[in-house]
Amino acid sequence: FYDRKDEWYDAAEQVWGGHRLVMWHVPIGHIPTILEAVTRLKHLTEHGDTDVAFGWAYLKNAQLWKTKNCDTAAE
């Protein structure tokens, strides 16, 4: 994920022009769809970090993104 980010972040930047990554809590057994991901990405762009959709800064215990050179633009 981190080591290959350059392969697809540039393409996402051209399409979205903003957030390149969105995360959310997925219930056990649920398989998210692309439509769900797009909806969550749009929510993140419009509302910022919430429980519905969030980036790295929202996850206080996540640290690996810092060592893999993912800055706040990767949220």
mmCIF file with all atom_site columns, N, CA, C and O in Angstrom, residues 15-67:
data_model
loop_
_atom_site.group_PDB
_atom_site.id
_atom_site.type_symbol
_atom_site.label_atom_id
_atom_site.label_alt_id
_atom_site.label_comp_id
_atom_site.label_asym_id
_atom_site.label_entity_id
_atom_site.label_seq_id
_atom_site.pdbx_PDB_ins_code
_atom_site.Cartn_x
_atom_site.Cartn_y
_atom_site.Cartn_z
_atom_site.occupancy
_atom_site.B_iso_or_equiv
_atom_site.pdbx_formal_charge
_atom_site.auth_seq_id
_atom_site.auth_comp_id
_atom_site.auth_asym_id
_atom_site.auth_atom_id
_atom_site.pdbx_PDB_model_num
ATOM 1   N N  . VAL A 1 15 ? -8.137  12.931 -11.188 1.00 0.00 ? 15 VAL A N  1
ATOM 2   C CA . VAL A 1 15 ? -9.586  12.699 -11.183 1.00 0.00 ? 15 VAL A CA 1
ATOM 3   C C  . VAL A 1 15 ? -10.270 13.531 -10.118 1.00 0.00 ? 15 VAL A C  1
ATOM 4   O O  . VAL A 1 15 ? -11.258 14.209 -10.378 1.00 0.00 ? 15 VAL A O  1
ATOM 5   N N  . TRP A 1 16 ? -9.742  13.506 -8.878  1.00 0.00 ? 16 TRP A N  1
ATOM 6   C CA . TRP A 1 16 ? -10.436 14.131 -7.754  1.00 0.00 ? 16 TRP A CA 1
ATOM 7   C C  . TRP A 1 16 ? -9.954  15.535 -7.451  1.00 0.00 ? 16 TRP A C  1
ATOM 8   O O  . TRP A 1 16 ? -10.720 16.343 -6.955  1.00 0.00 ? 16 TRP A O  1
ATOM 9   N N  . GLY A 1 17 ? -8.679  15.813 -7.678  1.00 0.00 ? 17 GLY A N  1
ATOM 10  C CA . GLY A 1 17 ? -8.159  17.135 -7.390  1.00 0.00 ? 17 GLY A CA 1
ATOM 11  C C  . GLY A 1 17 ? -8.116  17.462 -5.901  1.00 0.00 ? 17 GLY A C  1
ATOM 12  O O  . GLY A 1 17 ? -7.949  18.606 -5.516  1.00 0.00 ? 17 GLY A O  1
ATOM 13  N N  . GLY A 1 18 ? -8.246  16.489 -5.050  1.00 0.00 ? 18 GLY A N  1
ATOM 14  C CA . GLY A 1 18 ? -8.249  16.725 -3.611  1.00 0.00 ? 18 GLY A CA 1
ATOM 15  C C  . GLY A 1 18 ? -7.797  15.502 -2.860  1.00 0.00 ? 18 GLY A C  1
ATOM 16  O O  . GLY A 1 18 ? -6.717  14.995 -3.108  1.00 0.00 ? 18 GLY A O  1
ATOM 17  N N  . HIS A 1 19 ? -8.649  15.002 -1.978  1.00 0.00 ? 19 HIS A N  1
ATOM 18  C CA . HIS A 1 19 ? -8.305  13.814 -1.202  1.00 0.00 ? 19 HIS A CA 1
ATOM 19  C C  . HIS A 1 19 ? -8.028  12.642 -2.131  1.00 0.00 ? 19 HIS A C  1
ATOM 20  O O  . HIS A 1 19 ? -8.687  12.456 -3.141  1.00 0.00 ? 19 HIS A O  1
ATOM 21  N N  . ARG A 1 20 ? -7.034  11.863 -1.742  1.00 0.00 ? 20 ARG A N  1
ATOM 22  C CA . ARG A 1 20 ? -6.653  10.701 -2.544  1.00 0.00 ? 20 ARG A CA 1
ATOM 23  C C  . ARG A 1 20 ? -6.974  9.396  -1.841  1.00 0.00 ? 20 ARG A C  1
ATOM 24  O O  . ARG A 1 20 ? -6.878  8.337  -2.440  1.00 0.00 ? 20 ARG A O  1
ATOM 25  N N  . LEU A 1 21 ? -7.294  9.491  -0.567  1.00 0.00 ? 21 LEU A N  1
ATOM 26  C CA . LEU A 1 21 ? -7.522  8.299  0.236   1.00 0.00 ? 21 LEU A CA 1
ATOM 27  C C  . LEU A 1 21 ? -8.653  8.593  1.204   1.00 0.00 ? 21 LEU A C  1
ATOM 28  O O  . LEU A 1 21 ? -8.718  9.680  1.772   1.00 0.00 ? 21 LEU A O  1
ATOM 29  N N  . VAL A 1 22 ? -9.522  7.631  1.355   1.00 0.00 ? 22 VAL A N  1
ATOM 30  C CA . VAL A 1 22 ? -10.575 7.733  2.366   1.00 0.00 ? 22 VAL A CA 1
ATOM 31  C C  . VAL A 1 22 ? -10.633 6.420  3.128   1.00 0.00 ? 22 VAL A C  1
ATOM 32  O O  . VAL A 1 22 ? -10.409 5.357  2.559   1.00 0.00 ? 22 VAL A O  1
ATOM 33  N N  . MET A 1 23 ? -10.869 6.521  4.418   1.00 0.00 ? 23 MET A N  1
ATOM 34  C CA . MET A 1 23 ? -11.033 5.332  5.246   1.00 0.00 ? 23 MET A CA 1
ATOM 35  C C  . MET A 1 23 ? -12.326 5.464  6.025   1.00 0.00 ? 23 MET A C  1
ATOM 36  O O  . MET A 1 23 ? -12.815 6.570  6.254   1.00 0.00 ? 23 MET A O  1
ATOM 37  N N  . TRP A 1 24 ? -12.865 4.324  6.427   1.00 0.00 ? 24 TRP A N  1
ATOM 38  C CA . TRP A 1 24 ? -14.042 4.292  7.280   1.00 0.00 ? 24 TRP A CA 1
ATOM 39  C C  . TRP A 1 24 ? -14.087 2.930  7.955   1.00 0.00 ? 24 TRP A C  1
ATOM 40  O O  . TRP A 1 24 ? -13.427 1.995  7.536   1.00 0.00 ? 24 TRP A O  1
ATOM 41  N N  . HIS A 1 25 ? -14.855 2.866  9.020   1.00 0.00 ? 25 HIS A N  1
ATOM 42  C CA . HIS A 1 25 ? -14.992 1.602  9.742   1.00 0.00 ? 25 HIS A CA 1
ATOM 43  C C  . HIS A 1 25 ? -15.964 0.706  8.983   1.00 0.00 ? 25 HIS A C  1
ATOM 44  O O  . HIS A 1 25 ? -17.068 1.116  8.639   1.00 0.00 ? 25 HIS A O  1
ATOM 45  N N  . VAL A 1 26 ? -15.532 -0.508 8.698   1.00 0.00 ? 26 VAL A N  1
ATOM 46  C CA . VAL A 1 26 ? -16.337 -1.466 7.939   1.00 0.00 ? 26 VAL A CA 1
ATOM 47  C C  . VAL A 1 26 ? -16.743 -2.606 8.876   1.00 0.00 ? 26 VAL A C  1
ATOM 48  O O  . VAL A 1 26 ? -15.882 -3.237 9.485   1.00 0.00 ? 26 VAL A O  1
ATOM 49  N N  . PRO A 1 27 ? -18.046 -2.838 8.995   1.00 0.00 ? 27 PRO A N  1
ATOM 50  C CA . PRO A 1 27 ? -18.491 -3.932 9.866   1.00 0.00 ? 27 PRO A CA 1
ATOM 51  C C  . PRO A 1 27 ? -17.953 -5.287 9.389   1.00 0.00 ? 27 PRO A C  1
ATOM 52  O O  . PRO A 1 27 ? -17.772 -5.507 8.188   1.00 0.00 ? 27 PRO A O  1
ATOM 53  N N  . ILE A 1 28 ? -17.725 -6.164 10.322  1.00 0.00 ? 28 ILE A N  1
ATOM 54  C CA . ILE A 1 28 ? -17.256 -7.515 9.999   1.00 0.00 ? 28 ILE A CA 1
ATOM 55  C C  . ILE A 1 28 ? -18.255 -8.172 9.044   1.00 0.00 ? 28 ILE A C  1
ATOM 56  O O  . ILE A 1 28 ? -19.463 -8.128 9.259   1.00 0.00 ? 28 ILE A O  1
ATOM 57  N N  . GLY A 1 29 ? -17.739 -8.738 7.965   1.00 0.00 ? 29 GLY A N  1
ATOM 58  C CA . GLY A 1 29 ? -18.572 -9.432 6.994   1.00 0.00 ? 29 GLY A CA 1
ATOM 59  C C  . GLY A 1 29 ? -19.061 -8.565 5.842   1.00 0.00 ? 29 GLY A C  1
ATOM 60  O O  . GLY A 1 29 ? -19.509 -9.076 4.827   1.00 0.00 ? 29 GLY A O  1
ATOM 61  N N  . HIS A 1 30 ? -18.950 -7.239 5.989   1.00 0.00 ? 30 HIS A N  1
ATOM 62  C CA . HIS A 1 30 ? -19.403 -6.341 4.918   1.00 0.00 ? 30 HIS A CA 1
ATOM 63  C C  . HIS A 1 30 ? -18.284 -6.167 3.890   1.00 0.00 ? 30 HIS A C  1
ATOM 64  O O  . HIS A 1 30 ? -17.124 -5.980 4.262   1.00 0.00 ? 30 HIS A O  1
ATOM 65  N N  . ILE A 1 31 ? -18.614 -6.228 2.633   1.00 0.00 ? 31 ILE A N  1
ATOM 66  C CA . ILE A 1 31 ? -17.644 -5.984 1.570   1.00 0.00 ? 31 ILE A CA 1
ATOM 67  C C  . ILE A 1 31 ? -18.014 -4.655 0.906   1.00 0.00 ? 31 ILE A C  1
ATOM 68  O O  . ILE A 1 31 ? -19.033 -4.561 0.220   1.00 0.00 ? 31 ILE A O  1
ATOM 69  N N  . PRO A 1 32 ? -17.200 -3.620 1.119   1.00 0.00 ? 32 PRO A N  1
ATOM 70  C CA . PRO A 1 32 ? -17.510 -2.310 0.549   1.00 0.00 ? 32 PRO A CA 1
ATOM 71  C C  . PRO A 1 32 ? -17.481 -2.348 -0.979  1.00 0.00 ? 32 PRO A C  1
ATOM 72  O O  . PRO A 1 32 ? -16.720 -3.092 -1.585  1.00 0.00 ? 32 PRO A O  1
ATOM 73  N N  . THR A 1 33 ? -18.311 -1.518 -1.574  1.00 0.00 ? 33 THR A N  1
ATOM 74  C CA . THR A 1 33 ? -18.354 -1.398 -3.029  1.00 0.00 ? 33 THR A CA 1
ATOM 75  C C  . THR A 1 33 ? -17.587 -0.148 -3.462  1.00 0.00 ? 33 THR A C  1
ATOM 76  O O  . THR A 1 33 ? -17.292 0.732  -2.647  1.00 0.00 ? 33 THR A O  1
ATOM 77  N N  . ILE A 1 34 ? -17.302 -0.068 -4.743  1.00 0.00 ? 34 ILE A N  1
ATOM 78  C CA . ILE A 1 34 ? -16.667 1.131  -5.290  1.00 0.00 ? 34 ILE A CA 1
ATOM 79  C C  . ILE A 1 34 ? -17.584 2.339  -5.082  1.00 0.00 ? 34 ILE A C  1
ATOM 80  O O  . ILE A 1 34 ? -17.115 3.425  -4.717  1.00 0.00 ? 34 ILE A O  1
ATOM 81  N N  . LEU A 1 35 ? -18.875 2.166  -5.285  1.00 0.00 ? 35 LEU A N  1
ATOM 82  C CA . LEU A 1 35 ? -19.823 3.270  -5.085  1.00 0.00 ? 35 LEU A CA 1
ATOM 83  C C  . LEU A 1 35 ? -19.772 3.769  -3.636  1.00 0.00 ? 35 LEU A C  1
ATOM 84  O O  . LEU A 1 35 ? -19.796 4.981  -3.386  1.00 0.00 ? 35 LEU A O  1
ATOM 85  N N  . GLU A 1 36 ? -19.690 2.840  -2.697  1.00 0.00 ? 36 GLU A N  1
ATOM 86  C CA . GLU A 1 36 ? -19.588 3.235  -1.291  1.00 0.00 ? 36 GLU A CA 1
ATOM 87  C C  . GLU A 1 36 ? -18.312 4.034  -1.053  1.00 0.00 ? 36 GLU A C  1
ATOM 88  O O  . GLU A 1 36 ? -18.322 5.064  -0.368  1.00 0.00 ? 36 GLU A O  1
ATOM 89  N N  . ALA A 1 37 ? -17.214 3.603  -1.623  1.00 0.00 ? 37 ALA A N  1
ATOM 90  C CA . ALA A 1 37 ? -15.941 4.313  -1.466  1.00 0.00 ? 37 ALA A CA 1
ATOM 91  C C  . ALA A 1 37 ? -16.012 5.710  -2.068  1.00 0.00 ? 37 ALA A C  1
ATOM 92  O O  . ALA A 1 37 ? -15.548 6.683  -1.464  1.00 0.00 ? 37 ALA A O  1
ATOM 93  N N  . VAL A 1 38 ? -16.601 5.830  -3.244  1.00 0.00 ? 38 VAL A N  1
ATOM 94  C CA . VAL A 1 38 ? -16.730 7.137  -3.892  1.00 0.00 ? 38 VAL A CA 1
ATOM 95  C C  . VAL A 1 38 ? -17.604 8.059  -3.048  1.00 0.00 ? 38 VAL A C  1
ATOM 96  O O  . VAL A 1 38 ? -17.294 9.240  -2.860  1.00 0.00 ? 38 VAL A O  1
ATOM 97  N N  . THR A 1 39 ? -18.682 7.522  -2.503  1.00 0.00 ? 39 THR A N  1
ATOM 98  C CA . THR A 1 39 ? -19.571 8.307  -1.650  1.00 0.00 ? 39 THR A CA 1
ATOM 99  C C  . THR A 1 39 ? -18.832 8.776  -0.396  1.00 0.00 ? 39 THR A C  1
ATOM 100 O O  . THR A 1 39 ? -18.954 9.933  0.023   1.00 0.00 ? 39 THR A O  1
ATOM 101 N N  . ARG A 1 40 ? -18.046 7.904  0.198   1.00 0.00 ? 40 ARG A N  1
ATOM 102 C CA . ARG A 1 40 ? -17.279 8.267  1.400   1.00 0.00 ? 40 ARG A CA 1
ATOM 103 C C  . ARG A 1 40 ? -16.204 9.299  1.067   1.00 0.00 ? 40 ARG A C  1
ATOM 104 O O  . ARG A 1 40 ? -15.966 10.225 1.840   1.00 0.00 ? 40 ARG A O  1
ATOM 105 N N  . LEU A 1 41 ? -15.559 9.155  -0.084  1.00 0.00 ? 41 LEU A N  1
ATOM 106 C CA . LEU A 1 41 ? -14.546 10.124 -0.498  1.00 0.00 ? 41 LEU A CA 1
ATOM 107 C C  . LEU A 1 41 ? -15.176 11.502 -0.691  1.00 0.00 ? 41 LEU A C  1
ATOM 108 O O  . LEU A 1 41 ? -14.621 12.522 -0.272  1.00 0.00 ? 41 LEU A O  1
ATOM 109 N N  . LYS A 1 42 ? -16.333 11.525 -1.306  1.00 0.00 ? 42 LYS A N  1
ATOM 110 C CA . LYS A 1 42 ? -17.045 12.796 -1.499  1.00 0.00 ? 42 LYS A CA 1
ATOM 111 C C  . LYS A 1 42 ? -17.409 13.406 -0.151  1.00 0.00 ? 42 LYS A C  1
ATOM 112 O O  . LYS A 1 42 ? -17.263 14.614 0.057   1.00 0.00 ? 42 LYS A O  1
ATOM 113 N N  . HIS A 1 43 ? -17.861 12.573 0.788   1.00 0.00 ? 43 HIS A N  1
ATOM 114 C CA . HIS A 1 43 ? -18.210 13.059 2.129   1.00 0.00 ? 43 HIS A CA 1
ATOM 115 C C  . HIS A 1 43 ? -16.985 13.656 2.819   1.00 0.00 ? 43 HIS A C  1
ATOM 116 O O  . HIS A 1 43 ? -17.067 14.726 3.429   1.00 0.00 ? 43 HIS A O  1
ATOM 117 N N  . LEU A 1 44 ? -15.849 12.977 2.721   1.00 0.00 ? 44 LEU A N  1
ATOM 118 C CA . LEU A 1 44 ? -14.618 13.482 3.322   1.00 0.00 ? 44 LEU A CA 1
ATOM 119 C C  . LEU A 1 44 ? -14.236 14.826 2.723   1.00 0.00 ? 44 LEU A C  1
ATOM 120 O O  . LEU A 1 44 ? -13.876 15.761 3.438   1.00 0.00 ? 44 LEU A O  1
ATOM 121 N N  . THR A 1 45 ? -14.335 14.944 1.418   1.00 0.00 ? 45 THR A N  1
ATOM 122 C CA . THR A 1 45 ? -13.983 16.188 0.738   1.00 0.00 ? 45 THR A CA 1
ATOM 123 C C  . THR A 1 45 ? -14.889 17.329 1.178   1.00 0.00 ? 45 THR A C  1
ATOM 124 O O  . THR A 1 45 ? -14.430 18.454 1.394   1.00 0.00 ? 45 THR A O  1
ATOM 125 N N  . GLU A 1 46 ? -16.170 17.047 1.337   1.00 0.00 ? 46 GLU A N  1
ATOM 126 C CA . GLU A 1 46 ? -17.142 18.097 1.669   1.00 0.00 ? 46 GLU A CA 1
ATOM 127 C C  . GLU A 1 46 ? -17.201 18.435 3.155   1.00 0.00 ? 46 GLU A C  1
ATOM 128 O O  . GLU A 1 46 ? -17.485 19.575 3.517   1.00 0.00 ? 46 GLU A O  1
ATOM 129 N N  . HIS A 1 47 ? -16.915 17.450 4.036   1.00 0.00 ? 47 HIS A N  1
ATOM 130 C CA . HIS A 1 47 ? -17.127 17.660 5.468   1.00 0.00 ? 47 HIS A CA 1
ATOM 131 C C  . HIS A 1 47 ? -15.875 17.501 6.326   1.00 0.00 ? 47 HIS A C  1
ATOM 132 O O  . HIS A 1 47 ? -15.924 17.745 7.526   1.00 0.00 ? 47 HIS A O  1
ATOM 133 N N  . GLY A 1 48 ? -14.782 17.045 5.736   1.00 0.00 ? 48 GLY A N  1
ATOM 134 C CA . GLY A 1 48 ? -13.583 16.782 6.527   1.00 0.00 ? 48 GLY A CA 1
ATOM 135 C C  . GLY A 1 48 ? -13.725 15.480 7.299   1.00 0.00 ? 48 GLY A C  1
ATOM 136 O O  . GLY A 1 48 ? -14.670 14.710 7.104   1.00 0.00 ? 48 GLY A O  1
ATOM 137 N N  . ASP A 1 49 ? -12.788 15.240 8.201   1.00 0.00 ? 49 ASP A N  1
ATOM 138 C CA . ASP A 1 49 ? -12.779 14.007 8.987   1.00 0.00 ? 49 ASP A CA 1
ATOM 139 C C  . ASP A 1 49 ? -14.011 13.896 9.877   1.00 0.00 ? 49 ASP A C  1
ATOM 140 O O  . ASP A 1 49 ? -14.311 14.823 10.646  1.00 0.00 ? 49 ASP A O  1
ATOM 141 N N  . THR A 1 50 ? -14.711 12.787 9.758   1.00 0.00 ? 50 THR A N  1
ATOM 142 C CA . THR A 1 50 ? -15.845 12.454 10.620  1.00 0.00 ? 50 THR A CA 1
ATOM 143 C C  . THR A 1 50 ? -15.824 10.942 10.834  1.00 0.00 ? 50 THR A C  1
ATOM 144 O O  . THR A 1 50 ? -15.006 10.239 10.236  1.00 0.00 ? 50 THR A O  1
ATOM 145 N N  . ASP A 1 51 ? -16.757 10.443 11.617  1.00 0.00 ? 51 ASP A N  1
ATOM 146 C CA . ASP A 1 51 ? -16.856 8.989  11.775  1.00 0.00 ? 51 ASP A CA 1
ATOM 147 C C  . ASP A 1 51 ? -17.312 8.309  10.485  1.00 0.00 ? 51 ASP A C  1
ATOM 148 O O  . ASP A 1 51 ? -17.101 7.120  10.295  1.00 0.00 ? 51 ASP A O  1
ATOM 149 N N  . VAL A 1 52 ? -17.915 9.060  9.583   1.00 0.00 ? 52 VAL A N  1
ATOM 150 C CA . VAL A 1 52 ? -18.406 8.513  8.314   1.00 0.00 ? 52 VAL A CA 1
ATOM 151 C C  . VAL A 1 52 ? -17.258 8.261  7.348   1.00 0.00 ? 52 VAL A C  1
ATOM 152 O O  . VAL A 1 52 ? -17.225 7.250  6.648   1.00 0.00 ? 52 VAL A O  1
ATOM 153 N N  . ALA A 1 53 ? -16.300 9.172  7.318   1.00 0.00 ? 53 ALA A N  1
ATOM 154 C CA . ALA A 1 53 ? -15.155 9.084  6.400   1.00 0.00 ? 53 ALA A CA 1
ATOM 155 C C  . ALA A 1 53 ? -14.015 9.897  6.995   1.00 0.00 ? 53 ALA A C  1
ATOM 156 O O  . ALA A 1 53 ? -14.244 10.993 7.507   1.00 0.00 ? 53 ALA A O  1
ATOM 157 N N  . PHE A 1 54 ? -12.790 9.367  6.898   1.00 0.00 ? 54 PHE A N  1
ATOM 158 C CA . PHE A 1 54 ? -11.676 10.070 7.522   1.00 0.00 ? 54 PHE A CA 1
ATOM 159 C C  . PHE A 1 54 ? -10.367 9.750  6.828   1.00 0.00 ? 54 PHE A C  1
ATOM 160 O O  . PHE A 1 54 ? -10.259 8.821  6.044   1.00 0.00 ? 54 PHE A O  1
ATOM 161 N N  . GLY A 1 55 ? -9.364  10.557 7.156   1.00 0.00 ? 55 GLY A N  1
ATOM 162 C CA . GLY A 1 55 ? -8.005  10.372 6.662   1.00 0.00 ? 55 GLY A CA 1
ATOM 163 C C  . GLY A 1 55 ? -7.083  10.004 7.814   1.00 0.00 ? 55 GLY A C  1
ATOM 164 O O  . GLY A 1 55 ? -7.524  9.707  8.921   1.00 0.00 ? 55 GLY A O  1
ATOM 165 N N  . TRP A 1 56 ? -5.770  10.038 7.552   1.00 0.00 ? 56 TRP A N  1
ATOM 166 C CA . TRP A 1 56 ? -4.785  9.594  8.542   1.00 0.00 ? 56 TRP A CA 1
ATOM 167 C C  . TRP A 1 56 ? -4.832  10.392 9.826   1.00 0.00 ? 56 TRP A C  1
ATOM 168 O O  . TRP A 1 56 ? -4.656  9.842  10.913  1.00 0.00 ? 56 TRP A O  1
ATOM 169 N N  . ALA A 1 57 ? -5.021  11.698 9.745   1.00 0.00 ? 57 ALA A N  1
ATOM 170 C CA . ALA A 1 57 ? -4.981  12.537 10.942  1.00 0.00 ? 57 ALA A CA 1
ATOM 171 C C  . ALA A 1 57 ? -6.057  12.139 11.953  1.00 0.00 ? 57 ALA A C  1
ATOM 172 O O  . ALA A 1 57 ? -5.910  12.372 13.148  1.00 0.00 ? 57 ALA A O  1
ATOM 173 N N  . TYR A 1 58 ? -7.121  11.554 11.488  1.00 0.00 ? 58 TYR A N  1
ATOM 174 C CA . TYR A 1 58 ? -8.229  11.140 12.349  1.00 0.00 ? 58 TYR A CA 1
ATOM 175 C C  . TYR A 1 58 ? -7.871  9.923  13.200  1.00 0.00 ? 58 TYR A C  1
ATOM 176 O O  . TYR A 1 58 ? -8.449  9.711  14.253  1.00 0.00 ? 58 TYR A O  1
ATOM 177 N N  . LEU A 1 59 ? -6.902  9.156  12.743  1.00 0.00 ? 59 LEU A N  1
ATOM 178 C CA . LEU A 1 59 ? -6.472  7.952  13.452  1.00 0.00 ? 59 LEU A CA 1
ATOM 179 C C  . LEU A 1 59 ? -5.239  8.277  14.287  1.00 0.00 ? 59 LEU A C  1
ATOM 180 O O  . LEU A 1 59 ? -4.115  8.194  13.820  1.00 0.00 ? 59 LEU A O  1
ATOM 181 N N  . LYS A 1 60 ? -5.451  8.660  15.511  1.00 0.00 ? 60 LYS A N  1
ATOM 182 C CA . LYS A 1 60 ? -4.361  9.127  16.376  1.00 0.00 ? 60 LYS A CA 1
ATOM 183 C C  . LYS A 1 60 ? -3.270  8.083  16.597  1.00 0.00 ? 60 LYS A C  1
ATOM 184 O O  . LYS A 1 60 ? -2.112  8.411  16.778  1.00 0.00 ? 60 LYS A O  1
ATOM 185 N N  . ASN A 1 61 ? -3.607  6.797  16.558  1.00 0.00 ? 61 ASN A N  1
ATOM 186 C CA . ASN A 1 61 ? -2.619  5.752  16.816  1.00 0.00 ? 61 ASN A CA 1
ATOM 187 C C  . ASN A 1 61 ? -1.895  5.281  15.559  1.00 0.00 ? 61 ASN A C  1
ATOM 188 O O  . ASN A 1 61 ? -0.938  4.525  15.659  1.00 0.00 ? 61 ASN A O  1
ATOM 189 N N  . ALA A 1 62 ? -2.322  5.725  14.392  1.00 0.00 ? 62 ALA A N  1
ATOM 190 C CA . ALA A 1 62 ? -1.666  5.307  13.152  1.00 0.00 ? 62 ALA A CA 1
ATOM 191 C C  . ALA A 1 62 ? -0.364  6.091  12.992  1.00 0.00 ? 62 ALA A C  1
ATOM 192 O O  . ALA A 1 62 ? -0.367  7.306  13.024  1.00 0.00 ? 62 ALA A O  1
ATOM 193 N N  . GLN A 1 63 ? 0.730   5.392  12.828  1.00 0.00 ? 63 GLN A N  1
ATOM 194 C CA . GLN A 1 63 ? 2.029   6.050  12.729  1.00 0.00 ? 63 GLN A CA 1
ATOM 195 C C  . GLN A 1 63 ? 2.802   5.710  11.456  1.00 0.00 ? 63 GLN A C  1
ATOM 196 O O  . GLN A 1 63 ? 3.652   6.474  11.036  1.00 0.00 ? 63 GLN A O  1
ATOM 197 N N  . LEU A 1 64 ? 2.530   4.576  10.837  1.00 0.00 ? 64 LEU A N  1
ATOM 198 C CA . LEU A 1 64 ? 3.322   4.123  9.702   1.00 0.00 ? 64 LEU A CA 1
ATOM 199 C C  . LEU A 1 64 ? 3.285   5.112  8.543   1.00 0.00 ? 64 LEU A C  1
ATOM 200 O O  . LEU A 1 64 ? 4.273   5.288  7.837   1.00 0.00 ? 64 LEU A O  1
ATOM 201 N N  . TRP A 1 65 ? 2.173   5.794  8.346   1.00 0.00 ? 65 TRP A N  1
ATOM 202 C CA . TRP A 1 65 ? 2.063   6.744  7.233   1.00 0.00 ? 65 TRP A CA 1
ATOM 203 C C  . TRP A 1 65 ? 3.121   7.832  7.329   1.00 0.00 ? 65 TRP A C  1
ATOM 204 O O  . TRP A 1 65 ? 3.594   8.345  6.328   1.00 0.00 ? 65 TRP A O  1
ATOM 205 N N  . LYS A 1 66 ? 3.547   8.180  8.549   1.00 0.00 ? 66 LYS A N  1
ATOM 206 C CA . LYS A 1 66 ? 4.558   9.216  8.714   1.00 0.00 ? 66 LYS A CA 1
ATOM 207 C C  . LYS A 1 66 ? 5.916   8.747  8.207   1.00 0.00 ? 66 LYS A C  1
ATOM 208 O O  . LYS A 1 66 ? 6.661   9.521  7.621   1.00 0.00 ? 66 LYS A O  1
ATOM 209 N N  . THR A 1 67 ? 6.256   7.494  8.429   1.00 0.00 ? 67 THR A N  1
ATOM 210 C CA . THR A 1 67 ? 7.555   6.984  8.028   1.00 0.00 ? 67 THR A CA 1
ATOM 211 C C  . THR A 1 67 ? 7.612   6.622  6.539   1.00 0.00 ? 67 THR A C  1
ATOM 212 O O  . THR A 1 67 ? 8.692   6.419  6.008   1.00 0.00 ? 67 THR A O  1
#
